[in-house]
Tab-separated table of C-alpha atoms in Angstrom:
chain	number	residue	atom	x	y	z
A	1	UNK	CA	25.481	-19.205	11.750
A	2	UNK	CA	25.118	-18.688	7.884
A	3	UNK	CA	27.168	-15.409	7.109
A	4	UNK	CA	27.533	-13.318	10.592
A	5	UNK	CA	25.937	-11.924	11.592
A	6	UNK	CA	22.830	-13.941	9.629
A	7	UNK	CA	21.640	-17.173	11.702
A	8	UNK	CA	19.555	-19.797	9.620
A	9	UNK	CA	16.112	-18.664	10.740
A	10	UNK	CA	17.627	-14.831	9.508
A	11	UNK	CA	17.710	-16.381	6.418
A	12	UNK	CA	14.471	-17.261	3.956
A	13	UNK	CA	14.678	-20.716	2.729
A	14	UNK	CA	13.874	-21.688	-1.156
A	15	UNK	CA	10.989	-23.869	-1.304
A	16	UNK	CA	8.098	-24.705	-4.058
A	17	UNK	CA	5.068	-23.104	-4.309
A	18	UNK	CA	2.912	-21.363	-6.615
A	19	UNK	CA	0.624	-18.594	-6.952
A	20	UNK	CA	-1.918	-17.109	-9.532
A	21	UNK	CA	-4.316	-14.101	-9.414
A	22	UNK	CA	-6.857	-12.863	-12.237
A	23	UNK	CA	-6.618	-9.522	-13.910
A	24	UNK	CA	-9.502	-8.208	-15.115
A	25	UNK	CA	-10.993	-4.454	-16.159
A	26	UNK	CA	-12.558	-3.228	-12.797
A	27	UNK	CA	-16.005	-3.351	-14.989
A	28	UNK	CA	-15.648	-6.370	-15.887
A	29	UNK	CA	-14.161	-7.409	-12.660
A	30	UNK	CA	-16.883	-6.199	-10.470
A	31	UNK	CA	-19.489	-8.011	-12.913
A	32	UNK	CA	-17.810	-11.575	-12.466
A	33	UNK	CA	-16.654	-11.736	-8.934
A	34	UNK	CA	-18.887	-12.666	-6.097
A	35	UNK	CA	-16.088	-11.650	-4.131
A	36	UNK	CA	-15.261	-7.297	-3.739
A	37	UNK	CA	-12.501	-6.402	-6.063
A	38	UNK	CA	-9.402	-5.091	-5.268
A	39	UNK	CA	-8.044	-2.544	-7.924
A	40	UNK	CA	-4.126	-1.627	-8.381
A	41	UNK	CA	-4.224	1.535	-7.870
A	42	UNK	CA	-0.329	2.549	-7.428
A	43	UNK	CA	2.827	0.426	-9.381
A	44	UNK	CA	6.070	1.604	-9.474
A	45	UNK	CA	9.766	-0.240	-10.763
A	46	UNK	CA	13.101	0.810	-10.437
A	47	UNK	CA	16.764	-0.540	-10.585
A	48	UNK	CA	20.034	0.277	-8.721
A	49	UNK	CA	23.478	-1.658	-9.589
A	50	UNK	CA	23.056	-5.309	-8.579
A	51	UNK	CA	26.527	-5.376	-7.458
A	52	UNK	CA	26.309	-4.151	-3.595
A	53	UNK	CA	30.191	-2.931	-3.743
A	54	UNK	CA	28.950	-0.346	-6.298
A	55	UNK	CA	26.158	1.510	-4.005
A	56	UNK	CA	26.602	4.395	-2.356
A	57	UNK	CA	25.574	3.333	0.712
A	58	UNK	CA	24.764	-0.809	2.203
A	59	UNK	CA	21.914	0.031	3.922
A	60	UNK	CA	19.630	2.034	1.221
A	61	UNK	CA	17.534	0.028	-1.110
A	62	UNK	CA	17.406	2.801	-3.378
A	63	UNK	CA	15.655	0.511	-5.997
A	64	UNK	CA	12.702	0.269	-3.192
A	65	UNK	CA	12.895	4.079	-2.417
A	66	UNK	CA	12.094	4.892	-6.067
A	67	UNK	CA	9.851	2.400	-6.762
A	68	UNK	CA	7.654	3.156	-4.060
A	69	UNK	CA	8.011	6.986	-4.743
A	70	UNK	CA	6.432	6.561	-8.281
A	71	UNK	CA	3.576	4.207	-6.771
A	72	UNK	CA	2.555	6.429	-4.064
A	73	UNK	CA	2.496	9.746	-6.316
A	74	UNK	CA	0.010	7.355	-8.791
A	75	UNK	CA	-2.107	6.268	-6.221
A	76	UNK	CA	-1.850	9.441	-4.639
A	77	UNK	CA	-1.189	8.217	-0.998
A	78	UNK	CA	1.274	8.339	1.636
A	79	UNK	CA	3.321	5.982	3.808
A	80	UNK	CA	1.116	6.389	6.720
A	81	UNK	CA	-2.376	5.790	4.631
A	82	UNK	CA	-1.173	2.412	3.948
A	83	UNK	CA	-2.751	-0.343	6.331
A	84	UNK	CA	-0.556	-3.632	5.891
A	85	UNK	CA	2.458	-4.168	3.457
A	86	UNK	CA	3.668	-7.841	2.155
A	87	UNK	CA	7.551	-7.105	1.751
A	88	UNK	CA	10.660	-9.303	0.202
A	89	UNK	CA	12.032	-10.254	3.785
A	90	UNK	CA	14.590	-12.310	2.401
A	91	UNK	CA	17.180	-12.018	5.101
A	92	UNK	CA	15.814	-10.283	8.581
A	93	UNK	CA	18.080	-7.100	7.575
A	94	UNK	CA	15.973	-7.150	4.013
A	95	UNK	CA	12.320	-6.117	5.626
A	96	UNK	CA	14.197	-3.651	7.795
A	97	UNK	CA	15.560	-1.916	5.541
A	98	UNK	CA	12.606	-1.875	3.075
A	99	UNK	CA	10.053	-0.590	5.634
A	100	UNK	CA	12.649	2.369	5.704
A	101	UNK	CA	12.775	2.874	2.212
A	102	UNK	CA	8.891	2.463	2.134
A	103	UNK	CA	8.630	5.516	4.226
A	104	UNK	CA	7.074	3.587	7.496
A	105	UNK	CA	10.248	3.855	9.430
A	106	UNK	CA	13.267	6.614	9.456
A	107	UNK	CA	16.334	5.566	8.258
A	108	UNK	CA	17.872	3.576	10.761
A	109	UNK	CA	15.034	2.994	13.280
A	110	UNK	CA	13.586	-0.135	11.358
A	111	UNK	CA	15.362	-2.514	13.576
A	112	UNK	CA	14.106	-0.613	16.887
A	113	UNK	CA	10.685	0.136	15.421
A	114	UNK	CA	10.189	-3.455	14.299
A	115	UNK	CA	11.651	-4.390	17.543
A	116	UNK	CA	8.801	-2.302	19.473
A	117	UNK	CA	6.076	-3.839	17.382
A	118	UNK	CA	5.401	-1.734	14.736
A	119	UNK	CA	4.864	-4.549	12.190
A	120	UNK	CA	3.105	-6.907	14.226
A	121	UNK	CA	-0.759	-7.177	13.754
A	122	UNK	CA	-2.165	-4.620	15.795
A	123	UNK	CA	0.852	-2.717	15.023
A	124	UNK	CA	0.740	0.845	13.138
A	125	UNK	CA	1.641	-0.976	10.089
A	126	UNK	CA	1.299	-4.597	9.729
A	127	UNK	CA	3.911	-6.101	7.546
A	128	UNK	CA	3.992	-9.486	6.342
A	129	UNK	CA	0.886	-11.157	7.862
A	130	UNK	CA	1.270	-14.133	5.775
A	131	UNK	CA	4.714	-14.799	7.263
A	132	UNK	CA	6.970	-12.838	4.814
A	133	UNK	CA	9.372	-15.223	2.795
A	134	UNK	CA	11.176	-16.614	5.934
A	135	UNK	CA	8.450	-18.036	7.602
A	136	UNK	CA	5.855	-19.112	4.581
A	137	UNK	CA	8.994	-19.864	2.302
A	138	UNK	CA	10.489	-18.266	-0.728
A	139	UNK	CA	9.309	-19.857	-3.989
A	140	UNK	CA	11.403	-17.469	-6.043
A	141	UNK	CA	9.070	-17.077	-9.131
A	142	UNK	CA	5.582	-17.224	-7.179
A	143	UNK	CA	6.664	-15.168	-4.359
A	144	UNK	CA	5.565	-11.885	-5.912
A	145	UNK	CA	2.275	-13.313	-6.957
A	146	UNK	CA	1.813	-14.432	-3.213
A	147	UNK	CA	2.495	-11.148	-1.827
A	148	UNK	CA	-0.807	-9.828	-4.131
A	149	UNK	CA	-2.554	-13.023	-2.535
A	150	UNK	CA	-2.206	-12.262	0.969
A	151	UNK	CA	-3.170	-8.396	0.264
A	152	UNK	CA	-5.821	-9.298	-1.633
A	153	UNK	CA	-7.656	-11.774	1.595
A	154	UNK	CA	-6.770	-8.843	3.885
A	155	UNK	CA	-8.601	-6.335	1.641
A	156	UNK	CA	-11.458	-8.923	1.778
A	157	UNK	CA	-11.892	-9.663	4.941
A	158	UNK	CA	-11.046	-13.346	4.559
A	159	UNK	CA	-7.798	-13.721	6.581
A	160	UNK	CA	-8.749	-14.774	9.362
A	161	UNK	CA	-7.007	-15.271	12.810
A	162	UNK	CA	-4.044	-12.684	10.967
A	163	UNK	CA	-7.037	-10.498	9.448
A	164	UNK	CA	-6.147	-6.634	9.641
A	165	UNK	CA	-9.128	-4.755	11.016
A	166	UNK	CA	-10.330	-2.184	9.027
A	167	UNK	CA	-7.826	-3.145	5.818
A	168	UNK	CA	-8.648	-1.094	2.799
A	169	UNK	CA	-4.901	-0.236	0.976
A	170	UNK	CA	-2.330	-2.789	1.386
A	171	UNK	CA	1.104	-2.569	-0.327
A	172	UNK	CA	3.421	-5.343	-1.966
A	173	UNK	CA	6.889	-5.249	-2.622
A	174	UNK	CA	9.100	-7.551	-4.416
A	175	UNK	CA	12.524	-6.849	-5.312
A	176	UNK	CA	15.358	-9.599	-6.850
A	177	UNK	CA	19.301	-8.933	-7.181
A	178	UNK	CA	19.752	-8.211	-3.811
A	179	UNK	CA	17.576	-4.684	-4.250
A	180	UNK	CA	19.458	-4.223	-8.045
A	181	UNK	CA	15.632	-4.120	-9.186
A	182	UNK	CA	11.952	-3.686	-7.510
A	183	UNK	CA	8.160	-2.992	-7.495
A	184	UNK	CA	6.242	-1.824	-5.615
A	185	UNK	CA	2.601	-2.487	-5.869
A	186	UNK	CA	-0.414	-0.466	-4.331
A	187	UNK	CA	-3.994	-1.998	-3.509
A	188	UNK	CA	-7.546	-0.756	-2.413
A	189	UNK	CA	-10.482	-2.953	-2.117
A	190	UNK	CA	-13.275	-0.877	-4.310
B	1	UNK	CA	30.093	-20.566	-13.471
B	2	UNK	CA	31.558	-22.713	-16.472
B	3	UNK	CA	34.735	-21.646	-17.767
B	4	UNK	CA	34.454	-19.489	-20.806
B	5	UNK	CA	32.904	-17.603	-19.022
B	6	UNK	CA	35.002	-17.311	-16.135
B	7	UNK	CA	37.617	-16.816	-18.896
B	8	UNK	CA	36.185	-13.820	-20.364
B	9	UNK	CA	36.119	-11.655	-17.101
B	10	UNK	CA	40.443	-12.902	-16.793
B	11	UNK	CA	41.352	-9.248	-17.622
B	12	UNK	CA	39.341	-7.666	-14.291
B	13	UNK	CA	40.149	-11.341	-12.293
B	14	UNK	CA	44.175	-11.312	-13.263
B	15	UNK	CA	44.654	-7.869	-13.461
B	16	UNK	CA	42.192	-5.798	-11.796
B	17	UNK	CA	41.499	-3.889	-15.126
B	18	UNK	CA	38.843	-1.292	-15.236
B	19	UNK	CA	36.923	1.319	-17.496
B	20	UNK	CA	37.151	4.910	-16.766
B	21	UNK	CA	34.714	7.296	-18.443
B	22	UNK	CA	36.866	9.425	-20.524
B	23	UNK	CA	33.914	12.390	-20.292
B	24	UNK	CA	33.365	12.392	-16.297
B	25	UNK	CA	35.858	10.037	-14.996
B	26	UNK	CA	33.863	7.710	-12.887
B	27	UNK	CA	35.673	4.442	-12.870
B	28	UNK	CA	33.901	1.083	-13.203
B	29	UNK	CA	34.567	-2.304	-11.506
B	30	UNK	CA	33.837	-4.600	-13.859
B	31	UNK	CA	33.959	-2.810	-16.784
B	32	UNK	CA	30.851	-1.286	-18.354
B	33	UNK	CA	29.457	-0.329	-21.907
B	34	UNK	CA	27.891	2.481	-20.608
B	35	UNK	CA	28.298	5.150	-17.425
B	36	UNK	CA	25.415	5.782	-15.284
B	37	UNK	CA	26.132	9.118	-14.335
B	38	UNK	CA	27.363	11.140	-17.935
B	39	UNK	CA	25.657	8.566	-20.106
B	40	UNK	CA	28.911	8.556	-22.556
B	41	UNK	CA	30.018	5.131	-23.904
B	42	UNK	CA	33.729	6.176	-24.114
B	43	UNK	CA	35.898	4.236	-21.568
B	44	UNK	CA	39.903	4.127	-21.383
B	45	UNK	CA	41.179	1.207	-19.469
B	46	UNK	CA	43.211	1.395	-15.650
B	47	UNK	CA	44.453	-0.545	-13.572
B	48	UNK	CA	43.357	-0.485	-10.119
B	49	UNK	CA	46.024	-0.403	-7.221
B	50	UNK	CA	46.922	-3.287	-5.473
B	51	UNK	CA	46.271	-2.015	-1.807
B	52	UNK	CA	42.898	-0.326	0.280
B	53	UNK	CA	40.685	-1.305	3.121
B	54	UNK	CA	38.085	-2.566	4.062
B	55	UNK	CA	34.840	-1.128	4.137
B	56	UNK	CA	32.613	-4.094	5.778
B	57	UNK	CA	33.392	-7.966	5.719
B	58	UNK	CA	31.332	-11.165	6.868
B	59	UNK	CA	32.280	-14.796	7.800
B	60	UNK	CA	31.085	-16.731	5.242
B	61	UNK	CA	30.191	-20.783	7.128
B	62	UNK	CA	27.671	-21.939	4.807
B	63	UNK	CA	29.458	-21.578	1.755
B	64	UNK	CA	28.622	-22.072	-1.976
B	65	UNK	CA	29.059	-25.819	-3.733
B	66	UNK	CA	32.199	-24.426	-4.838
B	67	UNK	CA	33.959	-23.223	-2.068
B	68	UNK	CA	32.403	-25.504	1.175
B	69	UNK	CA	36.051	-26.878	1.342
B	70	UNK	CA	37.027	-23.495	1.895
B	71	UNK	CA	34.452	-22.251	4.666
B	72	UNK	CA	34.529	-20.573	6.672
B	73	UNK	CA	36.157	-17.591	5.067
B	74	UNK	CA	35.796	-13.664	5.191
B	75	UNK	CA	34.140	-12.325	2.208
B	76	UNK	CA	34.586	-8.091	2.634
B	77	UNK	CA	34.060	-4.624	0.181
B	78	UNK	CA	37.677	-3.270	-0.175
B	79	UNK	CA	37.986	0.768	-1.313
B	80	UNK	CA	41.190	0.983	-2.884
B	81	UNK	CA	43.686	3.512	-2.365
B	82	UNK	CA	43.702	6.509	-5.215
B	83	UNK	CA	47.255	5.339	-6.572
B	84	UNK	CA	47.668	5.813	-10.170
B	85	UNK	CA	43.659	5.951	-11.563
B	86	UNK	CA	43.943	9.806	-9.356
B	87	UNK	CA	40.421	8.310	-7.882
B	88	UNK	CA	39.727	7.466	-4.465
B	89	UNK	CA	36.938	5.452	-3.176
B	90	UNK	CA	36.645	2.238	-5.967
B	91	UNK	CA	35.369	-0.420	-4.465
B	92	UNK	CA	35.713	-3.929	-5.137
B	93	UNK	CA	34.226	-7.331	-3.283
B	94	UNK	CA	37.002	-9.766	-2.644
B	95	UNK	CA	37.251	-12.891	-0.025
B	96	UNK	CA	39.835	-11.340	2.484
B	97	UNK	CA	42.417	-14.265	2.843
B	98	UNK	CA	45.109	-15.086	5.795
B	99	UNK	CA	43.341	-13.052	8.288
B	100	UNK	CA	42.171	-14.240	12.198
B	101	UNK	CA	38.355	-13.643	12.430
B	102	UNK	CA	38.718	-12.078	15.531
B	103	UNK	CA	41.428	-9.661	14.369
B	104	UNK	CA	39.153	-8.385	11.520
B	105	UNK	CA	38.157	-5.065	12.044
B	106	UNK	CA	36.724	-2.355	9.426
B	107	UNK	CA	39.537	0.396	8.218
B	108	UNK	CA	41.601	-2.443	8.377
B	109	UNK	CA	44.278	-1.959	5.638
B	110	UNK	CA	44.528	-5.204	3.165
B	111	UNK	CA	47.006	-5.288	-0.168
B	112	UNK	CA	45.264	-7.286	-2.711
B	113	UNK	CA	47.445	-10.640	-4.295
B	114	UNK	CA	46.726	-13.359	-7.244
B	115	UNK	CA	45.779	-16.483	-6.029
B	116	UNK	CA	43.855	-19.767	-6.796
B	117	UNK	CA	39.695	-18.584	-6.264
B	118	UNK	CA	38.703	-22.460	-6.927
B	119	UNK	CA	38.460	-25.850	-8.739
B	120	UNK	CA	35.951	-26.261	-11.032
B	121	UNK	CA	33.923	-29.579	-12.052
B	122	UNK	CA	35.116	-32.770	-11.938
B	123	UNK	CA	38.188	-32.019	-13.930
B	124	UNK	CA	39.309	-29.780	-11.234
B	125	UNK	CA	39.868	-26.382	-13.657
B	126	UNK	CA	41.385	-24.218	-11.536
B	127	UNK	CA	40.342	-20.204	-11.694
B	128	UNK	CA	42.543	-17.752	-10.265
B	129	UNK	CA	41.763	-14.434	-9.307
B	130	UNK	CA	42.546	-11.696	-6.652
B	131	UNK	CA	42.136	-11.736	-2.919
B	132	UNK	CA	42.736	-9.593	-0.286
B	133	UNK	CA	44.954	-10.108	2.347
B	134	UNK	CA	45.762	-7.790	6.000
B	135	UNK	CA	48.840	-5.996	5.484
């Protein structure tokens, strides 16, 4: 037990790593790459207090729920048009309560929804097929990057035994401060 | 956190002193320059009451470098009682002290006291603050 009700594998441990990606103008993109290109078509950021006693409520990520608001309204897409989502699963309660505030579960049926499969591959929304930050590790400063990684081989076609059939818009979202600020990041393979 | 700077917060850590916003009256714990909700940076200091409850708690059992010698201990969010600030519901984070685990419940009503937080460094600076203990 770490913090009850939070055993160690609950929690995401701190490793190294790192991660890159190249940003290009989709021109100039689609000229160089042998590979198809995946544009950013959504991107949203928002804040909330980072200290949890001053939130209205513990389980909102209101940060999340805004960010994600502004990135589907640019990308002009919905929760349910979105076919896998890397999120910042720091602590098991973390993804559960950011797949609520990412519109793919009601408030308060992440557990149960996550519980029946919904985020497993095969599931109505995939989330974290690269193993989220518990299971692949949490290099704090390349974790973000990662998350645009994994999206990016699913969009492809190049993940493999996890690949997502039929994956054309993935989502990312990466938040610090315990939810005091994130982004939210939307992706279609053009 | 290295001294000074645990120095500097000894007003809100001593004496529970906080910033209400003289245009809408929401009260901030710590202190801030500038209130989220009216915008106005005009603040006139309060200090919070000594007693509330508590809102949700955990058992801390891995503990940070400074406090292992103190795990495990309840960590909980506290809303105070209105008392004299004529606002109810501020809420403050404090390790809830002196209290059986298993007796823990939330509503629970705590009074909040001074006492030693932890020892800094090797030269064993002690920082006091406020905890909360079950009334």
């Amino acid at each position: 037990m770490v913090a009850d009700p939070l055993r160690i594998l609950d929690c995401s441990p701190i490793t190294d790593g790192a991660a890159a990606v190249i940003l290009a103008p989709l021109d100039l993109a689609k000229k160089i790459s042998k590979k198809p290109v995946v544009k950013i078509i959504g991107s949203g950021h928002a804040t909330d207090t980072i200290a949890l006693h001053s939130r209205k409520d513990l389980t909102e990520i209101k940060s999340t729920e805004r960010a994600a608001k502004i990135a589907y309204e640019m990308a002009s897409k919905s929760p349910d048009e979105i076919h896998l989502a890397e999120v910042h699963d720091c602590f098991t309660i973390a993804e559960i309560c950011v797949i609520e505030a990412l519109g793919f579960a009601e408030k308060g049926k992440g557990g149960p929804a996550t519980e029946h499969g919904m985020t497993t591959l095969g599931g109505k929304i995939p989330v974290n097929t690269s193993g989220g930050l518990k299971s692949k590790g949490h290099p704090v400063g390349a974790t973000g990057v990662a998350q645009a990684i994994e999206i990016t081989k699913q969009l492809r076609g190049e993940a493999g035994e996890r690949q997502v059939k039929n994956a054309k818009v993935g989502l990312t979202q990466n938040m610090g401060g315990s939810g005091g600020s994130s982004l939210v990041h939307i992706m279609e393979v053009v | 956190m290295s001294s000074p700077r645990y120095w500097r917060g000894i007003p809100q850590r001593y004496r529970l002193e906080a910033g209400k916003c003289r245009k809408c009256g929401k009260i901030y714990f710590p202190p801030r320059l500038i209130c989220d909700e009216c915008k106005s940076r005009e603040f006139e200091k309060v200090n919070l009451p000594k007693e509330g409850k508590i809102l949700t708690y955990t058992i801390i059992r891995v503990a940070p470098s400074q406090c292992t010698d103190q795990a495990p201990y309840a960590m909980g969010i506290v809303e105070l009682s209105a008392g004299s600030t004529g606002k109810d519901g501020v809420k403050i984070l404090s390790q809830i002290a002196d209290c059986d685990f298993d007796k823990l419940e939330i509503g629970m009503p705590v009074r909040i006291e001074f006492r030693k937080i932890y020892q800094e460094g090797e030269a064993g600076i002690i920082c006091y603050g406020y905890k909360c203990v079950p009334v």
